[in-house]
PDB file of C-alpha atoms and ligand atoms in Angstrom:
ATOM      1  CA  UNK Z 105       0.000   0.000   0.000  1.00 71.00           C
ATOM      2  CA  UNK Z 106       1.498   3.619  -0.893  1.00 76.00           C
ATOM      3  CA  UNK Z 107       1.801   5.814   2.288  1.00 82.00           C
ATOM      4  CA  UNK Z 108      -0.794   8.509   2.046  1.00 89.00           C
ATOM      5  CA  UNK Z 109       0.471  11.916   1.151  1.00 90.00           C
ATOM      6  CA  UNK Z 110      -0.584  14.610   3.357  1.00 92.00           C
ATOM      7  CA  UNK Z 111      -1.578  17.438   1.059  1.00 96.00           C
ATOM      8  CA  UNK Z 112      -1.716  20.808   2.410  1.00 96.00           C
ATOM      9  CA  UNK Z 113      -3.484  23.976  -0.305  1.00 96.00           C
ATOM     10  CA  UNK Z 114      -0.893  26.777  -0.877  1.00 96.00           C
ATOM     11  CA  UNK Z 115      -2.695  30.003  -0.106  1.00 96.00           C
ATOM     12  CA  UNK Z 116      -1.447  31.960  -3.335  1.00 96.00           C
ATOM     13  CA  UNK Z 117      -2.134  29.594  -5.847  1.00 97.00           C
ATOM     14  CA  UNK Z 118      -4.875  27.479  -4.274  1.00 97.00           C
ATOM     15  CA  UNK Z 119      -3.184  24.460  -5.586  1.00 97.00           C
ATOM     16  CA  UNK Z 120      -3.107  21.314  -3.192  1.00 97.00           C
ATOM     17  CA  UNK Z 121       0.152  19.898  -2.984  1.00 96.00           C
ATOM     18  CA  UNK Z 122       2.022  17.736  -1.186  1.00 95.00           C
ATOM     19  CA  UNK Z 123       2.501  19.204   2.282  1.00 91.00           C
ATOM     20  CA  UNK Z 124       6.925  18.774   2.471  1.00 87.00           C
ATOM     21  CA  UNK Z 125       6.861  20.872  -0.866  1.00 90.00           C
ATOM     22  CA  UNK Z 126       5.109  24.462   0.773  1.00 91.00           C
ATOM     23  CA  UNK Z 127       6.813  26.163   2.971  1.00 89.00           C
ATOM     24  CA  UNK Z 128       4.921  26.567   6.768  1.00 91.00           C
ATOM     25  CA  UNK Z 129       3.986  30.111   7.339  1.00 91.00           C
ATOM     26  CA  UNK Z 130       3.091  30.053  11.240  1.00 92.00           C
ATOM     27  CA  UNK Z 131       1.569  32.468  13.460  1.00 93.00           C
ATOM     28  CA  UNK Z 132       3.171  31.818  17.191  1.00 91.00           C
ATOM     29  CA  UNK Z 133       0.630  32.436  20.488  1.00 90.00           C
ATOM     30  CA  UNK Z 134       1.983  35.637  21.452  1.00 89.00           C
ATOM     31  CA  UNK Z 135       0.867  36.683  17.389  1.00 87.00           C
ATOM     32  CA  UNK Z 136       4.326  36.253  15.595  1.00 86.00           C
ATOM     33  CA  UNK Z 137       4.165  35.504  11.871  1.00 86.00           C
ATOM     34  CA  UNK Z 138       7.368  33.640  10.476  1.00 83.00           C
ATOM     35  CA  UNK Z 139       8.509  30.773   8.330  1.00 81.00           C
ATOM     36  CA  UNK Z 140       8.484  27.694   9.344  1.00 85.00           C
ATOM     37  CA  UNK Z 141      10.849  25.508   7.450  1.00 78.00           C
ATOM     38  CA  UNK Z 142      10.977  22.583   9.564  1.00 79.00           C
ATOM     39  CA  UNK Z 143       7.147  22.333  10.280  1.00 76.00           C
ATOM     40  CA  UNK Z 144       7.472  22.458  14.081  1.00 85.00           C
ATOM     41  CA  UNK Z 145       6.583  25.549  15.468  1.00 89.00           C
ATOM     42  CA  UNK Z 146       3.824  25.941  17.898  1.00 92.00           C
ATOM     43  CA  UNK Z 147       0.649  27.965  16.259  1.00 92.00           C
ATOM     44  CA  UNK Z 148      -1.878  28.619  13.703  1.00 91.00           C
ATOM     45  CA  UNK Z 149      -0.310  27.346   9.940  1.00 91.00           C
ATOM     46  CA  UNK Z 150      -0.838  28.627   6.546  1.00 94.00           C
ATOM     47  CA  UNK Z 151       0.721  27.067   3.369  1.00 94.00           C
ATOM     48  CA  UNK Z 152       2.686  28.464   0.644  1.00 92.00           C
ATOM     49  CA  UNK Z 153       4.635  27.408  -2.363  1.00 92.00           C
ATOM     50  CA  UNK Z 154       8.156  28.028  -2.017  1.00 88.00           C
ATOM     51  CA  UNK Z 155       7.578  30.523  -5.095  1.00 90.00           C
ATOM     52  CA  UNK Z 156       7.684  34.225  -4.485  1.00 90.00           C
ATOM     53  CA  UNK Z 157       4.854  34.650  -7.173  1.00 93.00           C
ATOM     54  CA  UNK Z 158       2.530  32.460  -4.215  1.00 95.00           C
ATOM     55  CA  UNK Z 159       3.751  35.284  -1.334  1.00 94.00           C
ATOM     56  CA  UNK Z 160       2.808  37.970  -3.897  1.00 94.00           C
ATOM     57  CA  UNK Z 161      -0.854  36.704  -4.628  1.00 96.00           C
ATOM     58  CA  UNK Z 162      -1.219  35.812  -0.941  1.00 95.00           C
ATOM     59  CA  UNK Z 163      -0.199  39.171  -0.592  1.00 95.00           C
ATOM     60  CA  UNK Z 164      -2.927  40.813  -2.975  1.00 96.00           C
ATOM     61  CA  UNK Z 165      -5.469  38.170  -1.478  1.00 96.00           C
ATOM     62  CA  UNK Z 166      -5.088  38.685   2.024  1.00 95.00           C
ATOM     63  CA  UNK Z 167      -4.926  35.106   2.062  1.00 95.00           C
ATOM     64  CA  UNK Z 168      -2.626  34.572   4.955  1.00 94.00           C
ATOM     65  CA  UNK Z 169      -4.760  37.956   7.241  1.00 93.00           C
ATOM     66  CA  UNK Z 170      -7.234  35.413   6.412  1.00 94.00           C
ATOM     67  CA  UNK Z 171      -5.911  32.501   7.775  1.00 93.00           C
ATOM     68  CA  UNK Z 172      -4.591  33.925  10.664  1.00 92.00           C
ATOM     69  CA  UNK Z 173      -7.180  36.402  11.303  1.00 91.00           C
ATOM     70  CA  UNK Z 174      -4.571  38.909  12.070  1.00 87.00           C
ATOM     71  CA  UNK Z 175      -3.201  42.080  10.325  1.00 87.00           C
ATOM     72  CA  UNK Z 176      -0.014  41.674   8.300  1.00 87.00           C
ATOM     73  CA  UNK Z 177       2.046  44.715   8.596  1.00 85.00           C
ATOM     74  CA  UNK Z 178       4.025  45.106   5.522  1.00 90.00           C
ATOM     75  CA  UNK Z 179       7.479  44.186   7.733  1.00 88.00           C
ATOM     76  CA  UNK Z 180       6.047  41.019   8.013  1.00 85.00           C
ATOM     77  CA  UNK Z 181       5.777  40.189   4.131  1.00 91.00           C
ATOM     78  CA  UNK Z 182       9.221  41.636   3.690  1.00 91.00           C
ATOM     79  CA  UNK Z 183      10.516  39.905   5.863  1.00 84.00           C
ATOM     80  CA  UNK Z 184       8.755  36.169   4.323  1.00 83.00           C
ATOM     81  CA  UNK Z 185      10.248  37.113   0.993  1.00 88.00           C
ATOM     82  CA  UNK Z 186      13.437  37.826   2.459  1.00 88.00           C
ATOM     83  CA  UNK Z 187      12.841  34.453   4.165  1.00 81.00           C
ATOM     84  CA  UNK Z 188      12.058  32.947   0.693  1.00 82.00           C
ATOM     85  CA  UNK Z 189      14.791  34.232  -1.159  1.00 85.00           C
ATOM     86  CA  UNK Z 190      17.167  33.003   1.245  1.00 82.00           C
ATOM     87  CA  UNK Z 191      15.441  29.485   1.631  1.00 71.00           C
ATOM     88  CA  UNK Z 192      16.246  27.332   5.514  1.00 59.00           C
ATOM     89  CA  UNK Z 193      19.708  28.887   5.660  1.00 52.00           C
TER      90      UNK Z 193
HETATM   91 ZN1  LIG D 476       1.348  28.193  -4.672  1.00 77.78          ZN
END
């Protein structure tokens, strides 16, 4: 039997894919929003594609104010596509 693939929906594109390929975007209990590379952080998730083009539709969208039901100050998005650019350094 194949092991079942979670699948997890990236928040820019919508697409479902397989949940190792997005990148975590987690929002801790005391309300900080980061990347979470290795999936283990404590909080609310949202998905993403580790594609810039994702962060900048999520972006437009308000996809991940959405999904954490939180204001994104615009420190936090530059500071995801730093995150992005520089990949789990
Ligand atoms: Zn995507």
């Amino acid at each position: 039997m194949p092991k079942k693939i979670p699948m997890r929906q990236c928040v820019g594109c919508r697409e479902m894919k397989p949940k190792r390929e997005l990148i975590r975007v987690v929002k801790s209990p005391e309300g900080e929003v980061s990347l979470d590379f290795k999936g283990k952080k404590p909080g609310r998730g949202a998905y993403l594609c580790p594609n810039p083009a994702c962060l900048a539709h999520a972006r437009k969208s308000r996809a991940l104010e959405r999904a954490f039901s939180a204001q994104l100050p615009q420190e936090v998005y530059e500071m995801l596509e730093q995150q992005m650019a520089e990949g789990d350094a």
